[in-house]
Amino acid sequence: MANTLPRVPVGTILRTLEDLYPDAHCELDHRNPYELLIATILSAQCTDKRVNMITPELFEHYPTPGAMAKASLEDVERLIAQCGLYKMKAKNIVETSRRISDEHGGEVPNTMETLVALPGVGRKTANVVLSNAFGVPAIAVDTHVQRVSNRLGLADSDDVHETEQQLMRRIPKAQWTQAHHWLIFHGRRVCNARQPQCSRCELAVSCRTFRESAKRQKRKRAREQSTVRDSRKGLGDDLG
């Protein structure tokens, strides 16, 4: 874990992201805090697109925490079977709905402490709900935020909680929620995990991963050119 974060043009990076993704938003379809909470639990190791295909029928059957609390695990498992880890998620969804119904009057709680006490709800899920359902400034660190923020030097940690803390220190609080969406949009559209589209990335100049890759490519070309020169020299010596 780095004690000192790399020096990067934070303001320029944020302005560029805002220009690139002015309409960035939560891509999980929802109509209320309950639907967002359930959708976010489902999104772990599952794409938002897949979750959005699953939730309409799920919420048609169980539109409230009270209704979900009374659901059978088998039926919930059936409805979310196309989602990864569906058995554990079904258990968490039903139990979380029961607690919301019994302990919170049927209303999704709106504090970090109460949210993370619910089954299947970690800091990332809680931050998504707090920021998008209740307007609380927060930075939810998912795989995209973790990857992009570290590549750009906005953060410098393999630990998601530390990454969250670093981003909160570097990004103005008023921009926490939108910055979270900007980073996700950039991660999904350009800065992919395995094949980042560096050639069309407007932030490549600020990206340490791109710079390191460029240095490696430069060294590789230098070695290849050196090998060619040595081969030509060897051929000349043979002819002589």
PDB file of C-alpha atoms in Angstrom:
ATOM      1  CA  MET A   1       0.000   0.000   0.000  1.00  0.00           C
ATOM      2  CA  ALA A   2       1.509   3.292  -1.060  1.00  0.00           C
ATOM      3  CA  ASN A   3       1.877   6.020   1.548  1.00  0.00           C
ATOM      4  CA  THR A   4       2.152   8.755  -1.079  1.00  0.00           C
ATOM      5  CA  LEU A   5      -0.133   8.854  -4.060  1.00  0.00           C
ATOM      6  CA  PRO A   6       1.396   9.534  -7.483  1.00  0.00           C
ATOM      7  CA  ARG A   7       1.240  13.125  -8.664  1.00  0.00           C
ATOM      8  CA  VAL A   8      -1.334  13.318 -11.439  1.00  0.00           C
ATOM      9  CA  PRO A   9      -3.488  16.137 -12.876  1.00  0.00           C
ATOM     10  CA  VAL A  10      -6.619  15.188 -10.940  1.00  0.00           C
ATOM     11  CA  GLY A  11      -8.626  18.204 -12.096  1.00  0.00           C
ATOM     12  CA  THR A  12      -7.773  17.611 -15.754  1.00  0.00           C
ATOM     13  CA  ILE A  13      -8.657  13.926 -15.494  1.00  0.00           C
ATOM     14  CA  LEU A  14     -12.029  14.683 -13.915  1.00  0.00           C
ATOM     15  CA  ARG A  15     -12.866  17.391 -16.453  1.00  0.00           C
ATOM     16  CA  THR A  16     -11.974  15.055 -19.316  1.00  0.00           C
ATOM     17  CA  LEU A  17     -14.145  12.278 -17.886  1.00  0.00           C
ATOM     18  CA  GLU A  18     -17.041  14.710 -17.425  1.00  0.00           C
ATOM     19  CA  ASP A  19     -16.694  15.892 -21.033  1.00  0.00           C
ATOM     20  CA  LEU A  20     -16.580  12.305 -22.280  1.00  0.00           C
ATOM     21  CA  TYR A  21     -19.526  11.056 -20.220  1.00  0.00           C
ATOM     22  CA  PRO A  22     -21.826  13.987 -19.356  1.00  0.00           C
ATOM     23  CA  ASP A  23     -24.791  11.626 -19.030  1.00  0.00           C
ATOM     24  CA  ALA A  24     -23.053   8.957 -16.934  1.00  0.00           C
ATOM     25  CA  HIS A  25     -25.494   7.350 -14.530  1.00  0.00           C
ATOM     26  CA  CYS A  26     -26.337   4.163 -12.676  1.00  0.00           C
ATOM     27  CA  GLU A  27     -27.114   1.563 -15.343  1.00  0.00           C
ATOM     28  CA  LEU A  28     -29.063  -0.734 -13.049  1.00  0.00           C
ATOM     29  CA  ASP A  29     -32.756  -0.245 -13.779  1.00  0.00           C
ATOM     30  CA  HIS A  30     -34.720   0.627 -10.639  1.00  0.00           C
ATOM     31  CA  ARG A  31     -37.702   2.668  -9.475  1.00  0.00           C
ATOM     32  CA  ASN A  32     -36.998   2.929  -5.755  1.00  0.00           C
ATOM     33  CA  PRO A  33     -34.312   2.187  -3.116  1.00  0.00           C
ATOM     34  CA  TYR A  34     -35.548  -1.380  -2.600  1.00  0.00           C
ATOM     35  CA  GLU A  35     -35.217  -2.270  -6.284  1.00  0.00           C
ATOM     36  CA  LEU A  36     -31.772  -0.653  -6.461  1.00  0.00           C
ATOM     37  CA  LEU A  37     -30.585  -2.545  -3.385  1.00  0.00           C
ATOM     38  CA  ILE A  38     -31.714  -5.904  -4.757  1.00  0.00           C
ATOM     39  CA  ALA A  39     -30.333  -5.148  -8.229  1.00  0.00           C
ATOM     40  CA  THR A  40     -26.964  -4.178  -6.775  1.00  0.00           C
ATOM     41  CA  ILE A  41     -26.766  -7.374  -4.726  1.00  0.00           C
ATOM     42  CA  LEU A  42     -27.482  -9.289  -7.930  1.00  0.00           C
ATOM     43  CA  SER A  43     -24.804  -7.376  -9.863  1.00  0.00           C
ATOM     44  CA  ALA A  44     -21.888  -9.013  -8.029  1.00  0.00           C
ATOM     45  CA  GLN A  45     -20.046 -11.086 -10.657  1.00  0.00           C
ATOM     46  CA  CYS A  46     -22.880 -10.389 -13.079  1.00  0.00           C
ATOM     47  CA  THR A  47     -23.269  -7.677 -15.712  1.00  0.00           C
ATOM     48  CA  ASP A  48     -25.769  -4.855 -15.307  1.00  0.00           C
ATOM     49  CA  LYS A  49     -27.284  -5.907 -18.634  1.00  0.00           C
ATOM     50  CA  ARG A  50     -27.994  -9.376 -17.284  1.00  0.00           C
ATOM     51  CA  VAL A  51     -29.385  -8.006 -14.016  1.00  0.00           C
ATOM     52  CA  ASN A  52     -31.725  -5.720 -15.956  1.00  0.00           C
ATOM     53  CA  MET A  53     -33.037  -8.753 -17.808  1.00  0.00           C
ATOM     54  CA  ILE A  54     -33.748 -10.572 -14.539  1.00  0.00           C
ATOM     55  CA  THR A  55     -35.249  -7.924 -12.274  1.00  0.00           C
ATOM     56  CA  PRO A  56     -38.515  -7.051 -14.115  1.00  0.00           C
ATOM     57  CA  GLU A  57     -39.995 -10.500 -13.511  1.00  0.00           C
ATOM     58  CA  LEU A  58     -38.466 -10.702 -10.025  1.00  0.00           C
ATOM     59  CA  PHE A  59     -40.075  -7.421  -8.959  1.00  0.00           C
ATOM     60  CA  GLU A  60     -43.344  -8.328 -10.645  1.00  0.00           C
ATOM     61  CA  HIS A  61     -43.544 -11.311  -8.291  1.00  0.00           C
ATOM     62  CA  TYR A  62     -42.054  -9.561  -5.245  1.00  0.00           C
ATOM     63  CA  PRO A  63     -42.490  -5.770  -5.499  1.00  0.00           C
ATOM     64  CA  THR A  64     -41.752  -4.919  -1.846  1.00  0.00           C
ATOM     65  CA  PRO A  65     -39.458  -6.088   0.966  1.00  0.00           C
ATOM     66  CA  GLY A  66     -42.504  -7.553   2.718  1.00  0.00           C
ATOM     67  CA  ALA A  67     -43.433  -9.642  -0.303  1.00  0.00           C
ATOM     68  CA  MET A  68     -39.843 -10.806  -0.866  1.00  0.00           C
ATOM     69  CA  ALA A  69     -39.494 -11.713   2.815  1.00  0.00           C
ATOM     70  CA  LYS A  70     -42.276 -14.277   2.383  1.00  0.00           C
ATOM     71  CA  ALA A  71     -40.878 -15.759  -0.828  1.00  0.00           C
ATOM     72  CA  SER A  72     -39.603 -19.311  -1.016  1.00  0.00           C
ATOM     73  CA  LEU A  73     -35.896 -19.682  -1.751  1.00  0.00           C
ATOM     74  CA  GLU A  74     -36.693 -22.082  -4.562  1.00  0.00           C
ATOM     75  CA  ASP A  75     -38.857 -19.533  -6.371  1.00  0.00           C
ATOM     76  CA  VAL A  76     -36.336 -16.716  -5.995  1.00  0.00           C
ATOM     77  CA  GLU A  77     -33.569 -19.047  -7.176  1.00  0.00           C
ATOM     78  CA  ARG A  78     -35.672 -19.870 -10.229  1.00  0.00           C
ATOM     79  CA  LEU A  79     -36.201 -16.215 -11.058  1.00  0.00           C
ATOM     80  CA  ILE A  80     -32.517 -15.242 -10.737  1.00  0.00           C
ATOM     81  CA  ALA A  81     -30.945 -18.503 -11.979  1.00  0.00           C
ATOM     82  CA  GLN A  82     -29.282 -16.721 -14.925  1.00  0.00           C
ATOM     83  CA  CYS A  83     -27.248 -14.648 -12.478  1.00  0.00           C
ATOM     84  CA  GLY A  84     -23.947 -15.887 -11.068  1.00  0.00           C
ATOM     85  CA  LEU A  85     -23.931 -17.206  -7.477  1.00  0.00           C
ATOM     86  CA  TYR A  86     -27.715 -17.241  -7.614  1.00  0.00           C
ATOM     87  CA  LYS A  87     -28.254 -19.607  -4.680  1.00  0.00           C
ATOM     88  CA  MET A  88     -26.317 -17.426  -2.231  1.00  0.00           C
ATOM     89  CA  LYS A  89     -27.870 -14.281  -3.673  1.00  0.00           C
ATOM     90  CA  ALA A  90     -31.375 -15.678  -3.311  1.00  0.00           C
ATOM     91  CA  LYS A  91     -30.704 -16.461   0.349  1.00  0.00           C
ATOM     92  CA  ASN A  92     -29.293 -12.976   0.975  1.00  0.00           C
ATOM     93  CA  ILE A  93     -32.124 -11.220  -0.869  1.00  0.00           C
ATOM     94  CA  VAL A  94     -34.845 -12.993   1.083  1.00  0.00           C
ATOM     95  CA  GLU A  95     -33.121 -12.495   4.453  1.00  0.00           C
ATOM     96  CA  THR A  96     -32.261  -8.863   3.727  1.00  0.00           C
ATOM     97  CA  SER A  97     -35.886  -8.210   2.762  1.00  0.00           C
ATOM     98  CA  ARG A  98     -37.061  -9.867   5.980  1.00  0.00           C
ATOM     99  CA  ARG A  99     -34.805  -7.640   8.069  1.00  0.00           C
ATOM    100  CA  ILE A 100     -35.900  -4.529   6.212  1.00  0.00           C
ATOM    101  CA  SER A 101     -39.501  -5.498   6.796  1.00  0.00           C
ATOM    102  CA  ASP A 102     -39.086  -6.474  10.456  1.00  0.00           C
ATOM    103  CA  GLU A 103     -36.412  -4.043  11.652  1.00  0.00           C
ATOM    104  CA  HIS A 104     -36.781  -0.985   9.418  1.00  0.00           C
ATOM    105  CA  GLY A 105     -40.502  -0.691   8.880  1.00  0.00           C
ATOM    106  CA  GLY A 106     -40.290  -1.920   5.300  1.00  0.00           C
ATOM    107  CA  GLU A 107     -38.019   0.972   4.270  1.00  0.00           C
ATOM    108  CA  VAL A 108     -34.469   0.520   3.004  1.00  0.00           C
ATOM    109  CA  PRO A 109     -32.146   2.103   5.597  1.00  0.00           C
ATOM    110  CA  ASN A 110     -30.101   5.102   4.513  1.00  0.00           C
ATOM    111  CA  THR A 111     -26.865   4.893   6.498  1.00  0.00           C
ATOM    112  CA  MET A 112     -23.694   2.943   5.823  1.00  0.00           C
ATOM    113  CA  GLU A 113     -23.812   1.242   9.230  1.00  0.00           C
ATOM    114  CA  THR A 114     -27.341  -0.087   8.820  1.00  0.00           C
ATOM    115  CA  LEU A 115     -26.906  -1.093   5.181  1.00  0.00           C
ATOM    116  CA  VAL A 116     -23.738  -3.149   5.644  1.00  0.00           C
ATOM    117  CA  ALA A 117     -25.439  -5.006   8.498  1.00  0.00           C
ATOM    118  CA  LEU A 118     -27.780  -6.552   5.933  1.00  0.00           C
ATOM    119  CA  PRO A 119     -26.882  -9.937   4.377  1.00  0.00           C
ATOM    120  CA  GLY A 120     -25.073  -9.626   1.059  1.00  0.00           C
ATOM    121  CA  VAL A 121     -24.451  -5.890   1.447  1.00  0.00           C
ATOM    122  CA  GLY A 122     -20.860  -4.664   1.517  1.00  0.00           C
ATOM    123  CA  ARG A 123     -19.457  -1.149   1.242  1.00  0.00           C
ATOM    124  CA  LYS A 124     -19.725  -1.099  -2.544  1.00  0.00           C
ATOM    125  CA  THR A 125     -23.403  -2.021  -2.536  1.00  0.00           C
ATOM    126  CA  ALA A 126     -24.121   0.367   0.338  1.00  0.00           C
ATOM    127  CA  ASN A 127     -22.386   3.224  -1.468  1.00  0.00           C
ATOM    128  CA  VAL A 128     -24.351   2.553  -4.663  1.00  0.00           C
ATOM    129  CA  VAL A 129     -27.618   2.718  -2.728  1.00  0.00           C
ATOM    130  CA  LEU A 130     -26.635   5.734  -0.636  1.00  0.00           C
ATOM    131  CA  SER A 131     -25.494   7.791  -3.611  1.00  0.00           C
ATOM    132  CA  ASN A 132     -28.120   6.844  -6.186  1.00  0.00           C
ATOM    133  CA  ALA A 133     -31.196   6.302  -4.004  1.00  0.00           C
ATOM    134  CA  PHE A 134     -30.612   8.840  -1.230  1.00  0.00           C
ATOM    135  CA  GLY A 135     -28.325  11.447  -2.776  1.00  0.00           C
ATOM    136  CA  VAL A 136     -25.509  10.877  -0.271  1.00  0.00           C
ATOM    137  CA  PRO A 137     -22.078  11.656  -1.783  1.00  0.00           C
ATOM    138  CA  ALA A 138     -20.226   8.347  -2.080  1.00  0.00           C
ATOM    139  CA  ILE A 139     -17.724   6.477  -4.241  1.00  0.00           C
ATOM    140  CA  ALA A 140     -18.582   2.838  -4.822  1.00  0.00           C
ATOM    141  CA  VAL A 141     -15.465   0.927  -5.846  1.00  0.00           C
ATOM    142  CA  ASP A 142     -16.303  -1.911  -8.202  1.00  0.00           C
ATOM    143  CA  THR A 143     -13.880  -3.662 -10.562  1.00  0.00           C
ATOM    144  CA  HIS A 144     -14.077  -0.840 -13.129  1.00  0.00           C
ATOM    145  CA  VAL A 145     -13.455   1.947 -10.619  1.00  0.00           C
ATOM    146  CA  GLN A 146     -10.626  -0.054  -9.046  1.00  0.00           C
ATOM    147  CA  ARG A 147      -8.933  -0.714 -12.391  1.00  0.00           C
ATOM    148  CA  VAL A 148      -9.336   2.695 -14.017  1.00  0.00           C
ATOM    149  CA  SER A 149      -8.501   4.792 -10.953  1.00  0.00           C
ATOM    150  CA  ASN A 150      -5.292   2.834 -10.376  1.00  0.00           C
ATOM    151  CA  ARG A 151      -4.280   2.961 -14.022  1.00  0.00           C
ATOM    152  CA  LEU A 152      -4.773   6.730 -14.064  1.00  0.00           C
ATOM    153  CA  GLY A 153      -2.916   7.183 -10.789  1.00  0.00           C
ATOM    154  CA  LEU A 154      -5.943   8.562  -8.954  1.00  0.00           C
ATOM    155  CA  ALA A 155      -5.419   5.693  -6.532  1.00  0.00           C
ATOM    156  CA  ASP A 156      -2.564   3.344  -5.752  1.00  0.00           C
ATOM    157  CA  SER A 157      -3.805   0.246  -3.973  1.00  0.00           C
ATOM    158  CA  ASP A 158      -4.914  -3.323  -4.611  1.00  0.00           C
ATOM    159  CA  ASP A 159      -7.384  -3.026  -1.724  1.00  0.00           C
ATOM    160  CA  VAL A 160     -10.824  -1.691  -2.683  1.00  0.00           C
ATOM    161  CA  HIS A 161     -11.425  -0.026   0.683  1.00  0.00           C
ATOM    162  CA  GLU A 162      -8.102   1.805   0.520  1.00  0.00           C
ATOM    163  CA  THR A 163      -8.850   2.790  -3.073  1.00  0.00           C
ATOM    164  CA  GLU A 164     -12.156   4.257  -1.898  1.00  0.00           C
ATOM    165  CA  GLN A 165     -10.400   6.261   0.824  1.00  0.00           C
ATOM    166  CA  GLN A 166      -7.757   7.532  -1.602  1.00  0.00           C
ATOM    167  CA  LEU A 167     -10.365   8.627  -4.134  1.00  0.00           C
ATOM    168  CA  MET A 168     -12.342  10.396  -1.428  1.00  0.00           C
ATOM    169  CA  ARG A 169      -9.221  12.359  -0.500  1.00  0.00           C
ATOM    170  CA  ARG A 170      -8.381  13.325  -4.067  1.00  0.00           C
ATOM    171  CA  ILE A 171     -11.808  14.011  -5.568  1.00  0.00           C
ATOM    172  CA  PRO A 172     -13.980  16.909  -4.341  1.00  0.00           C
ATOM    173  CA  LYS A 173     -16.896  15.567  -2.295  1.00  0.00           C
ATOM    174  CA  ALA A 174     -19.446  17.229  -4.561  1.00  0.00           C
ATOM    175  CA  GLN A 175     -18.138  15.059  -7.428  1.00  0.00           C
ATOM    176  CA  TRP A 176     -17.884  11.704  -5.644  1.00  0.00           C
ATOM    177  CA  THR A 177     -21.052  10.193  -7.073  1.00  0.00           C
ATOM    178  CA  GLN A 178     -20.543  11.410 -10.630  1.00  0.00           C
ATOM    179  CA  ALA A 179     -16.844  10.508 -10.591  1.00  0.00           C
ATOM    180  CA  HIS A 180     -17.881   6.981  -9.685  1.00  0.00           C
ATOM    181  CA  HIS A 181     -20.121   6.857 -12.768  1.00  0.00           C
ATOM    182  CA  TRP A 182     -17.491   8.476 -15.009  1.00  0.00           C
ATOM    183  CA  LEU A 183     -14.897   5.883 -14.043  1.00  0.00           C
ATOM    184  CA  ILE A 184     -17.336   3.021 -14.611  1.00  0.00           C
ATOM    185  CA  PHE A 185     -18.370   4.339 -18.030  1.00  0.00           C
ATOM    186  CA  HIS A 186     -14.716   4.744 -19.048  1.00  0.00           C
ATOM    187  CA  GLY A 187     -13.879   1.262 -17.804  1.00  0.00           C
ATOM    188  CA  ARG A 188     -16.725  -0.315 -19.755  1.00  0.00           C
ATOM    189  CA  ARG A 189     -16.293   1.648 -22.963  1.00  0.00           C
ATOM    190  CA  VAL A 190     -12.552   2.247 -23.297  1.00  0.00           C
ATOM    191  CA  CYS A 191     -10.325   1.091 -20.440  1.00  0.00           C
ATOM    192  CA  ASN A 192     -11.187  -2.608 -20.574  1.00  0.00           C
ATOM    193  CA  ALA A 193      -9.474  -5.063 -18.272  1.00  0.00           C
ATOM    194  CA  ARG A 194      -7.740  -7.225 -20.870  1.00  0.00           C
ATOM    195  CA  GLN A 195      -7.669  -5.070 -23.988  1.00  0.00           C
ATOM    196  CA  PRO A 196      -7.752  -1.370 -23.093  1.00  0.00           C
ATOM    197  CA  GLN A 197      -8.370   0.853 -26.110  1.00  0.00           C
ATOM    198  CA  CYS A 198      -5.372   3.074 -25.447  1.00  0.00           C
ATOM    199  CA  SER A 199      -5.162   4.314 -29.041  1.00  0.00           C
ATOM    200  CA  ARG A 200      -8.507   6.096 -28.700  1.00  0.00           C
ATOM    201  CA  CYS A 201      -8.280   7.018 -25.023  1.00  0.00           C
ATOM    202  CA  GLU A 202      -8.253  10.750 -24.379  1.00  0.00           C
ATOM    203  CA  LEU A 203      -6.665  10.096 -20.994  1.00  0.00           C
ATOM    204  CA  ALA A 204      -3.731   8.038 -22.283  1.00  0.00           C
ATOM    205  CA  VAL A 205      -1.311  10.911 -21.666  1.00  0.00           C
ATOM    206  CA  SER A 206      -2.262  10.807 -17.964  1.00  0.00           C
ATOM    207  CA  CYS A 207      -2.263   7.009 -17.715  1.00  0.00           C
ATOM    208  CA  ARG A 208       0.760   5.454 -16.059  1.00  0.00           C
ATOM    209  CA  THR A 209      -0.206   2.022 -17.379  1.00  0.00           C
ATOM    210  CA  PHE A 210      -0.125   3.385 -20.933  1.00  0.00           C
ATOM    211  CA  ARG A 211       3.217   5.086 -20.302  1.00  0.00           C
ATOM    212  CA  GLU A 212       4.714   1.918 -18.867  1.00  0.00           C
ATOM    213  CA  SER A 213       3.404  -0.071 -21.830  1.00  0.00           C
ATOM    214  CA  ALA A 214       4.885   2.484 -24.245  1.00  0.00           C
ATOM    215  CA  LYS A 215       8.264   2.184 -22.501  1.00  0.00           C
ATOM    216  CA  ARG A 216       8.142  -1.606 -22.778  1.00  0.00           C
ATOM    217  CA  GLN A 217       7.309  -1.357 -26.470  1.00  0.00           C
ATOM    218  CA  LYS A 218      10.169   1.090 -26.996  1.00  0.00           C
ATOM    219  CA  ARG A 219      12.634  -1.253 -25.283  1.00  0.00           C
ATOM    220  CA  LYS A 220      11.288  -4.181 -27.337  1.00  0.00           C
ATOM    221  CA  ARG A 221      11.795  -2.275 -30.596  1.00  0.00           C
ATOM    222  CA  ALA A 222      15.292  -1.302 -29.515  1.00  0.00           C
ATOM    223  CA  ARG A 223      16.158  -4.949 -28.844  1.00  0.00           C
ATOM    224  CA  GLU A 224      14.708  -6.000 -32.205  1.00  0.00           C
ATOM    225  CA  GLN A 225      16.671  -3.309 -34.031  1.00  0.00           C
ATOM    226  CA  SER A 226      19.827  -4.338 -32.196  1.00  0.00           C
ATOM    227  CA  THR A 227      19.275  -7.958 -33.237  1.00  0.00           C
ATOM    228  CA  VAL A 228      18.835  -6.903 -36.878  1.00  0.00           C
ATOM    229  CA  ARG A 229      22.039  -4.835 -36.786  1.00  0.00           C
ATOM    230  CA  ASP A 230      23.965  -7.720 -35.241  1.00  0.00           C
ATOM    231  CA  SER A 231      22.620 -10.083 -37.895  1.00  0.00           C
ATOM    232  CA  ARG A 232      23.627  -7.737 -40.693  1.00  0.00           C
ATOM    233  CA  LYS A 233      27.075  -7.311 -39.173  1.00  0.00           C
ATOM    234  CA  GLY A 234      27.464 -11.060 -38.908  1.00  0.00           C
ATOM    235  CA  LEU A 235      26.469 -11.457 -42.558  1.00  0.00           C
ATOM    236  CA  GLY A 236      29.003  -8.827 -43.582  1.00  0.00           C
ATOM    237  CA  ASP A 237      31.770 -10.603 -41.682  1.00  0.00           C
ATOM    238  CA  ASP A 238      30.916 -13.887 -43.430  1.00  0.00           C
ATOM    239  CA  LEU A 239      31.072 -12.235 -46.859  1.00  0.00           C
ATOM    240  CA  GLY A 240      34.366 -10.631 -46.027  1.00  0.00           C
TER     241      GLY A 240
END
